[in-house]
Amino acid sequence: MKILVLNYEYPPVGGGGGRLTQKLCESLAALGHEVRVLTAGMAHLPGRETINGVLILRPQSLRRKEDTCSVLEMALYLITALPTALWEAWTWRPDVVHAHFVVPSGVLALAVKMLTLRPYVVTAHLGDVPGGVPDQTAGLFKLAAPLAWLVWHQASATTAVSSHVAGLARKAWGRAPEVILNGIPPLITPLPSPRMGPLRLIMVGRLSVQKNPLLAIEALSKIAEEPWQLEVIGDGPLAEAMKAAAASRGLTAKIHWSGWLGEAEVRKKLEQSDVLLMPSLQEGLPMAAVEALWHGLAIIGSRIGGLNDVISDKKNGNLCDLNPGSFAAAIHDLIRSPDSLLSMKRESLTLARHFDFAHCVASYENTLRTAKNKK
């Protein structure tokens, strides 16, 4: 198939949704499909390049930061990407278009279908669905709700990255999507061994309101005298506030700040860790958690819908109420019970088998082929 992929975020720009798109595109290309990605351009990135068999098109979008994108910048992506999208549809004639995120990429796919009759599949990730990240997108969906509904219902097929996101989409738009869980290629990971030394905690991702990093500092301050260490991978608008909070509570010596790291470096850090800490306010299906499963980490996370697919409570981790005391107690229990920690880490490796990326790719490939044949 010829597949035109639309995503306003694609590495090095964006977060987990962009990384999933990249892995999926490269896997489809390796299977013999022709894949082109239309994403947001930035001044320091080439406008056109081929990486691992995928042609990446980046018309300038006036986006300012790799890790954050405003509503205005999403709108600019639509405006600047539309001419290229139409040109590709008219000249290259893709068999199917795959849009990641209902808004804004799905809007672009809808425009392409209306003007060129190219069928499209849309994948919902979380923040692009009403109720996914309400503190950030409630205003957006008051304005864009009718358009988002049209994007969803004009698609030849709809998918969602988790059962939580699928439920939100069904509630908002009355059409249930296929759930295709995010995955990664299986890793050969030795069985976890008993912990030696301090409990090694790790946080991975954008340090934003959604990820709720300040709660982690509050929780750890309650057990400051216990033997633990925290590795923080990532950056974002709350990075300095998080560092200041740690310093004011005397935790600086127990926390290492790595900033953004490459994929190989992140995996090395995960290999050296015991517990992934996720005090998030909202999640779709976090890739960091899926990778943590394959590395045999226990996961301590918020009691929210988006983590139910990766945390089996009391088995491979703990689901905590959104308060520092609940997180502190869960961490403290694992420090005091190495046997429970070891059992949880081994259970994560068992659960990881549900997130085999080969199955993920095959499911998307089948959905795209079905959509192609509907035109």
Coordinates of N, CA and C in Angstrom, one line a residue, residues 78-222:
L78 N -2.1 22.9 10.4 CA -3.2 22.7 9.4 C -3.0 23.6 8.1
I79 N -2.8 24.8 8.4 CA -2.7 25.8 7.3 C -1.5 25.5 6.4
T80 N -0.3 25.3 7.0 CA 0.9 25.1 6.3 C 1.0 23.7 5.6
A81 N 0.4 22.7 6.3 CA 0.5 21.3 5.7 C -0.5 21.0 4.7
L82 N -1.6 21.8 4.6 CA -2.7 21.4 3.7 C -2.2 21.4 2.2
P83 N -1.5 22.4 1.7 CA -1.0 22.4 0.3 C -0.2 21.1 0.0
T84 N 0.7 20.7 0.9 CA 1.5 19.6 0.7 C 0.6 18.3 0.7
A85 N -0.3 18.3 1.7 CA -1.2 17.1 1.8 C -2.0 16.9 0.5
L86 N -2.5 18.0 0.0 CA -3.3 17.9 -1.3 C -2.4 17.5 -2.5
W87 N -1.2 18.1 -2.5 CA -0.3 17.8 -3.6 C 0.0 16.3 -3.6
E88 N 0.3 15.7 -2.4 CA 0.6 14.3 -2.3 C -0.6 13.5 -2.7
A89 N -1.8 13.9 -2.3 CA -3.0 13.1 -2.6 C -3.2 13.1 -4.1
W90 N -3.0 14.2 -4.8 CA -3.3 14.4 -6.2 C -2.2 13.7 -7.1
T91 N -0.9 13.8 -6.6 CA 0.1 13.3 -7.5 C 0.6 11.9 -7.1
W92 N 0.8 11.7 -5.8 CA 1.3 10.4 -5.4 C 0.2 9.4 -5.3
R93 N -1.0 9.9 -5.0 CA -2.2 9.1 -4.9 C -2.1 7.9 -3.9
P94 N -2.0 8.2 -2.6 CA -1.9 7.2 -1.6 C -3.2 6.4 -1.6
D95 N -3.0 5.1 -1.2 CA -4.2 4.2 -1.1 C -5.0 4.6 0.1
V96 N -4.4 5.1 1.2 CA -5.1 5.4 2.4 C -4.3 6.4 3.2
V97 N -5.0 7.2 3.9 CA -4.3 8.2 4.8 C -4.5 7.8 6.3
H98 N -3.5 7.9 7.1 CA -3.6 7.5 8.5 C -3.3 8.8 9.3
A99 N -4.3 9.3 10.0 CA -4.1 10.5 10.8 C -4.0 10.1 12.3
H100 N -2.9 10.5 12.9 CA -2.8 10.3 14.4 C -3.2 11.6 15.1
F101 N -4.1 11.5 16.0 CA -4.8 12.6 16.7 C -6.0 13.1 15.9
V102 N -7.2 13.1 16.5 CA -8.4 13.5 15.9 C -8.2 15.0 15.5
V103 N -7.7 15.8 16.5 CA -7.4 17.2 16.3 C -5.9 17.4 16.6
P104 N -5.1 18.0 15.7 CA -5.5 18.6 14.5 C -5.3 17.7 13.2
S105 N -4.6 16.6 13.3 CA -4.3 15.8 12.2 C -5.5 15.3 11.5
G106 N -6.5 14.8 12.2 CA -7.7 14.3 11.6 C -8.5 15.3 10.8
V107 N -8.4 16.6 11.2 CA -9.0 17.7 10.4 C -8.4 17.7 9.0
L108 N -7.1 17.6 9.0 CA -6.3 17.6 7.8 C -6.7 16.4 6.9
A109 N -6.9 15.2 7.5 CA -7.3 14.1 6.8 C -8.7 14.2 6.2
L110 N -9.6 14.9 7.0 CA -11.0 15.1 6.5 C -10.9 16.1 5.3
A111 N -10.1 17.1 5.3 CA -10.0 18.0 4.2 C -9.5 17.3 2.9
V112 N -8.5 16.4 3.1 CA -8.0 15.7 2.0 C -9.1 14.7 1.4
K113 N -9.8 14.1 2.3 CA -10.9 13.2 1.8 C -11.9 14.0 1.0
M114 N -12.3 15.2 1.5 CA -13.4 16.0 0.9 C -12.9 16.5 -0.5
L115 N -11.6 16.8 -0.6 CA -11.2 17.4 -1.9 C -10.6 16.3 -2.9
T116 N -10.2 15.2 -2.4 CA -9.5 14.2 -3.2 C -10.1 12.8 -3.1
L117 N -11.0 12.6 -2.2 CA -11.7 11.3 -2.0 C -10.8 10.2 -1.5
R118 N -9.6 10.6 -0.9 CA -8.7 9.6 -0.3 C -9.3 9.1 1.0
P119 N -9.5 7.8 1.2 CA -10.0 7.3 2.5 C -9.0 7.5 3.6
Y120 N -9.5 7.6 4.9 CA -8.6 7.8 6.0 C -9.0 7.0 7.2
V121 N -8.0 6.7 8.0 CA -8.1 6.1 9.3 C -7.6 7.1 10.3
V122 N -8.4 7.2 11.4 CA -7.9 8.2 12.5 C -7.7 7.4 13.8
T123 N -6.6 7.7 14.4 CA -6.2 7.1 15.7 C -6.3 8.2 16.8
A124 N -7.0 7.9 17.9 CA -7.1 8.8 19.0 C -6.1 8.4 20.1
H125 N -5.5 9.4 20.6 CA -4.4 9.1 21.6 C -4.8 9.5 23.0
L126 N -5.4 10.6 23.3 CA -5.9 11.0 24.6 C -6.4 12.5 24.6
G127 N -5.4 13.4 24.4 CA -5.7 14.8 24.5 C -6.6 15.3 23.3
D128 N -6.7 14.4 22.3 CA -7.5 14.8 21.2 C -9.0 14.3 21.3
V129 N -9.3 13.8 22.5 CA -10.7 13.3 22.8 C -11.3 14.1 23.9
P130 N -12.5 14.5 23.8 CA -13.1 15.3 24.9 C -13.0 14.5 26.3
G131 N -12.6 15.2 27.3 CA -12.5 14.5 28.6 C -11.1 13.9 28.8
G132 N -10.3 13.8 27.8 CA -8.9 13.2 27.9 C -8.0 14.0 28.8
V133 N -7.9 15.3 28.5 CA -7.1 16.2 29.3 C -7.9 17.5 29.4
P134 N -8.9 17.4 30.3 CA -9.9 18.5 30.3 C -9.4 19.8 30.7
D135 N -8.4 19.9 31.6 CA -7.8 21.2 32.0 C -7.1 21.9 30.8
Q136 N -6.7 21.1 29.8 CA -6.0 21.7 28.7 C -6.8 21.9 27.4
T137 N -7.9 21.0 27.2 CA -8.6 21.0 26.0 C -10.1 21.3 26.0
A138 N -10.6 21.6 27.2 CA -12.0 21.8 27.4 C -12.5 23.0 26.5
G139 N -11.7 24.1 26.5 CA -12.0 25.2 25.6 C -11.9 24.9 24.2
L140 N -10.9 24.1 23.8 CA -10.7 23.7 22.4 C -12.0 23.0 21.9
F141 N -12.4 22.0 22.7 CA -13.5 21.2 22.2 C -14.9 21.9 22.2
K142 N -15.0 23.0 23.0 CA -16.2 23.8 22.9 C -16.3 24.4 21.5
L143 N -15.2 24.7 20.9 CA -15.2 25.3 19.6 C -15.1 24.2 18.5
A144 N -14.4 23.2 18.7 CA -14.1 22.2 17.7 C -15.0 20.9 17.8
A145 N -15.9 20.9 18.7 CA -16.7 19.6 18.9 C -17.4 19.2 17.6
P146 N -18.1 20.0 16.9 CA -18.8 19.6 15.7 C -17.8 19.1 14.6
L147 N -16.6 19.8 14.5 CA -15.7 19.3 13.5 C -15.0 18.0 13.9
A148 N -14.7 17.8 15.2 CA -14.2 16.6 15.6 C -15.1 15.4 15.4
W149 N -16.4 15.7 15.7 CA -17.4 14.6 15.4 C -17.4 14.2 14.0
L150 N -17.3 15.2 13.1 CA -17.3 14.9 11.6 C -16.1 14.1 11.2
V151 N -14.9 14.5 11.8 CA -13.7 13.8 11.5 C -13.9 12.3 11.9
W152 N -14.4 12.1 13.1 CA -14.6 10.7 13.6 C -15.5 9.9 12.7
H153 N -16.6 10.5 12.3 CA -17.7 9.8 11.6 C -17.4 9.6 10.1
Q154 N -16.6 10.5 9.5 CA -16.2 10.4 8.1 C -15.0 9.4 7.9
A155 N -14.4 9.0 8.9 CA -13.3 8.1 8.8 C -13.7 6.7 8.3
S156 N -12.9 6.1 7.5 CA -13.3 4.7 7.1 C -13.1 3.7 8.2
A157 N -12.2 4.1 9.2 CA -12.0 3.2 10.4 C -11.5 4.1 11.5
T158 N -11.8 3.8 12.7 CA -11.3 4.6 13.9 C -10.6 3.6 14.8
T159 N -9.5 4.1 15.4 CA -8.8 3.3 16.4 C -8.4 4.1 17.6
A160 N -8.1 3.5 18.7 CA -7.7 4.2 20.0 C -6.5 3.4 20.6
V161 N -5.6 4.1 21.3 CA -4.4 3.4 21.8 C -4.7 2.7 23.1
S162 N -5.8 2.9 23.8 CA -6.1 2.2 25.0 C -7.6 2.0 25.2
S163 N -8.0 1.2 26.1 CA -9.4 1.0 26.4 C -10.0 2.3 27.0
H164 N -9.2 3.0 27.8 CA -9.6 4.3 28.4 C -10.0 5.3 27.3
V165 N -9.1 5.5 26.4 CA -9.3 6.4 25.3 C -10.5 6.0 24.4
A166 N -10.6 4.7 24.2 CA -11.7 4.2 23.4 C -13.0 4.5 24.1
G167 N -13.1 4.4 25.4 CA -14.3 4.7 26.1 C -14.7 6.2 26.0
L168 N -13.7 7.0 26.1 CA -13.9 8.5 26.0 C -14.4 8.8 24.6
A169 N -13.8 8.2 23.6 CA -14.3 8.5 22.2 C -15.7 8.0 22.0
R170 N -16.0 6.9 22.5 CA -17.4 6.3 22.3 C -18.4 7.2 23.0
K171 N -18.0 7.7 24.2 CA -19.0 8.5 24.9 C -19.2 9.9 24.2
A172 N -18.1 10.4 23.6 CA -18.2 11.7 23.0 C -18.8 11.7 21.6
W173 N -18.6 10.6 20.9 CA -19.0 10.7 19.5 C -19.9 9.5 19.0
G174 N -20.2 8.6 19.9 CA -21.2 7.6 19.7 C -20.7 6.5 18.7
R175 N -19.4 6.4 18.4 CA -18.9 5.4 17.5 C -17.6 4.8 18.2
A176 N -17.7 3.5 18.5 CA -16.7 2.8 19.2 C -15.5 2.5 18.3
P177 N -14.3 2.8 18.7 CA -13.1 2.5 17.9 C -12.5 1.1 18.2
E178 N -11.7 0.6 17.3 CA -10.9 -0.6 17.6 C -9.8 -0.2 18.5
V179 N -9.6 -1.0 19.6 CA -8.5 -0.7 20.5 C -7.2 -1.4 20.0
I180 N -6.2 -0.7 19.7 CA -4.9 -1.3 19.4 C -3.9 -0.7 20.4
L181 N -3.5 -1.6 21.3 CA -2.6 -1.2 22.4 C -1.2 -0.9 21.8
N182 N -0.6 0.2 22.3 CA 0.7 0.5 22.0 C 1.7 -0.6 22.3
G183 N 2.7 -0.8 21.6 CA 3.7 -1.8 22.0 C 5.1 -1.4 21.6
I184 N 6.0 -2.3 21.9 CA 7.4 -2.1 21.5 C 7.9 -3.5 21.1
P185 N 9.0 -3.6 20.3 CA 9.5 -4.9 20.0 C 10.0 -5.6 21.3
P186 N 9.7 -6.9 21.4 CA 10.0 -7.6 22.6 C 11.5 -7.5 23.0
L187 N 11.8 -7.3 24.2 CA 13.2 -7.2 24.7 C 13.6 -8.5 25.4
I188 N 14.8 -8.9 25.2 CA 15.3 -10.1 26.0 C 15.8 -9.5 27.3
T189 N 15.0 -9.8 28.4 CA 15.3 -9.2 29.7 C 15.5 -10.3 30.7
P190 N 16.6 -10.4 31.4 CA 16.8 -11.4 32.4 C 15.8 -11.3 33.5
L191 N 15.5 -12.4 34.2 CA 14.6 -12.3 35.3 C 15.1 -11.4 36.3
P192 N 14.3 -10.5 36.9 CA 14.8 -9.6 37.9 C 15.4 -10.3 39.1
S193 N 16.4 -9.8 39.7 CA 17.0 -10.3 40.9 C 16.7 -9.5 42.1
P194 N 16.9 -10.0 43.3 CA 16.6 -9.2 44.5 C 17.3 -7.9 44.5
R195 N 16.6 -6.9 45.1 CA 17.2 -5.5 45.1 C 18.4 -5.4 46.0
M196 N 19.4 -4.7 45.6 CA 20.6 -4.5 46.4 C 20.7 -2.9 46.5
G197 N 20.8 -2.4 47.7 CA 21.0 -1.0 47.8 C 19.7 -0.2 47.8
P198 N 19.7 1.1 47.6 CA 18.5 1.9 47.6 C 17.5 1.5 46.5
L199 N 16.2 1.8 46.8 CA 15.2 1.5 45.8 C 15.4 2.5 44.6
R200 N 15.5 2.1 43.4 CA 15.9 2.9 42.3 C 14.6 3.3 41.5
L201 N 14.1 4.5 41.7 CA 12.9 5.0 41.1 C 13.3 5.8 39.8
I202 N 12.4 5.8 38.9 CA 12.6 6.6 37.6 C 11.3 7.2 37.1
M203 N 11.4 8.4 36.6 CA 10.3 9.1 35.9 C 10.8 9.4 34.5
V204 N 9.9 9.2 33.5 CA 10.3 9.4 32.1 C 9.2 10.2 31.4
G205 N 9.5 11.4 30.9 CA 8.5 12.1 30.1 C 8.5 13.6 30.3
R206 N 7.6 14.2 29.7 CA 7.5 15.7 29.7 C 7.1 16.1 31.1
L207 N 7.8 17.1 31.7 CA 7.5 17.6 33.0 C 6.5 18.7 32.9
S208 N 5.3 18.3 32.8 CA 4.2 19.2 32.5 C 3.1 19.0 33.6
V209 N 2.1 19.8 33.6 CA 1.0 19.7 34.5 C 0.3 18.3 34.4
Q210 N 0.2 17.8 33.2 CA -0.5 16.5 33.0 C 0.3 15.4 33.7
K211 N 1.6 15.5 33.7 CA 2.5 14.4 34.3 C 2.6 14.6 35.8
N212 N 2.2 15.8 36.4 CA 2.1 16.0 37.8 C 3.4 15.7 38.6
P213 N 4.5 16.2 38.1 CA 5.8 15.8 38.8 C 5.9 16.4 40.2
L214 N 5.3 17.5 40.5 CA 5.4 18.1 41.8 C 4.9 17.2 42.9
L215 N 3.9 16.4 42.5 CA 3.3 15.4 43.5 C 4.4 14.4 43.9
A216 N 5.2 14.0 42.9 CA 6.3 13.0 43.2 C 7.2 13.6 44.3
I217 N 7.6 14.9 44.2 CA 8.5 15.5 45.1 C 7.8 15.5 46.5
E218 N 6.5 15.9 46.6 CA 5.8 15.9 47.8 C 5.8 14.5 48.5
A219 N 5.5 13.5 47.7 CA 5.5 12.1 48.2 C 6.9 11.7 48.7
L220 N 7.9 12.0 48.0 CA 9.2 11.5 48.4 C 9.7 12.3 49.6
S221 N 9.3 13.5 49.8 CA 9.7 14.3 51.0 C 9.1 13.6 52.3
K222 N 8.1 12.9 52.1 CA 7.5 12.2 53.3 C 8.3 11.0 53.7

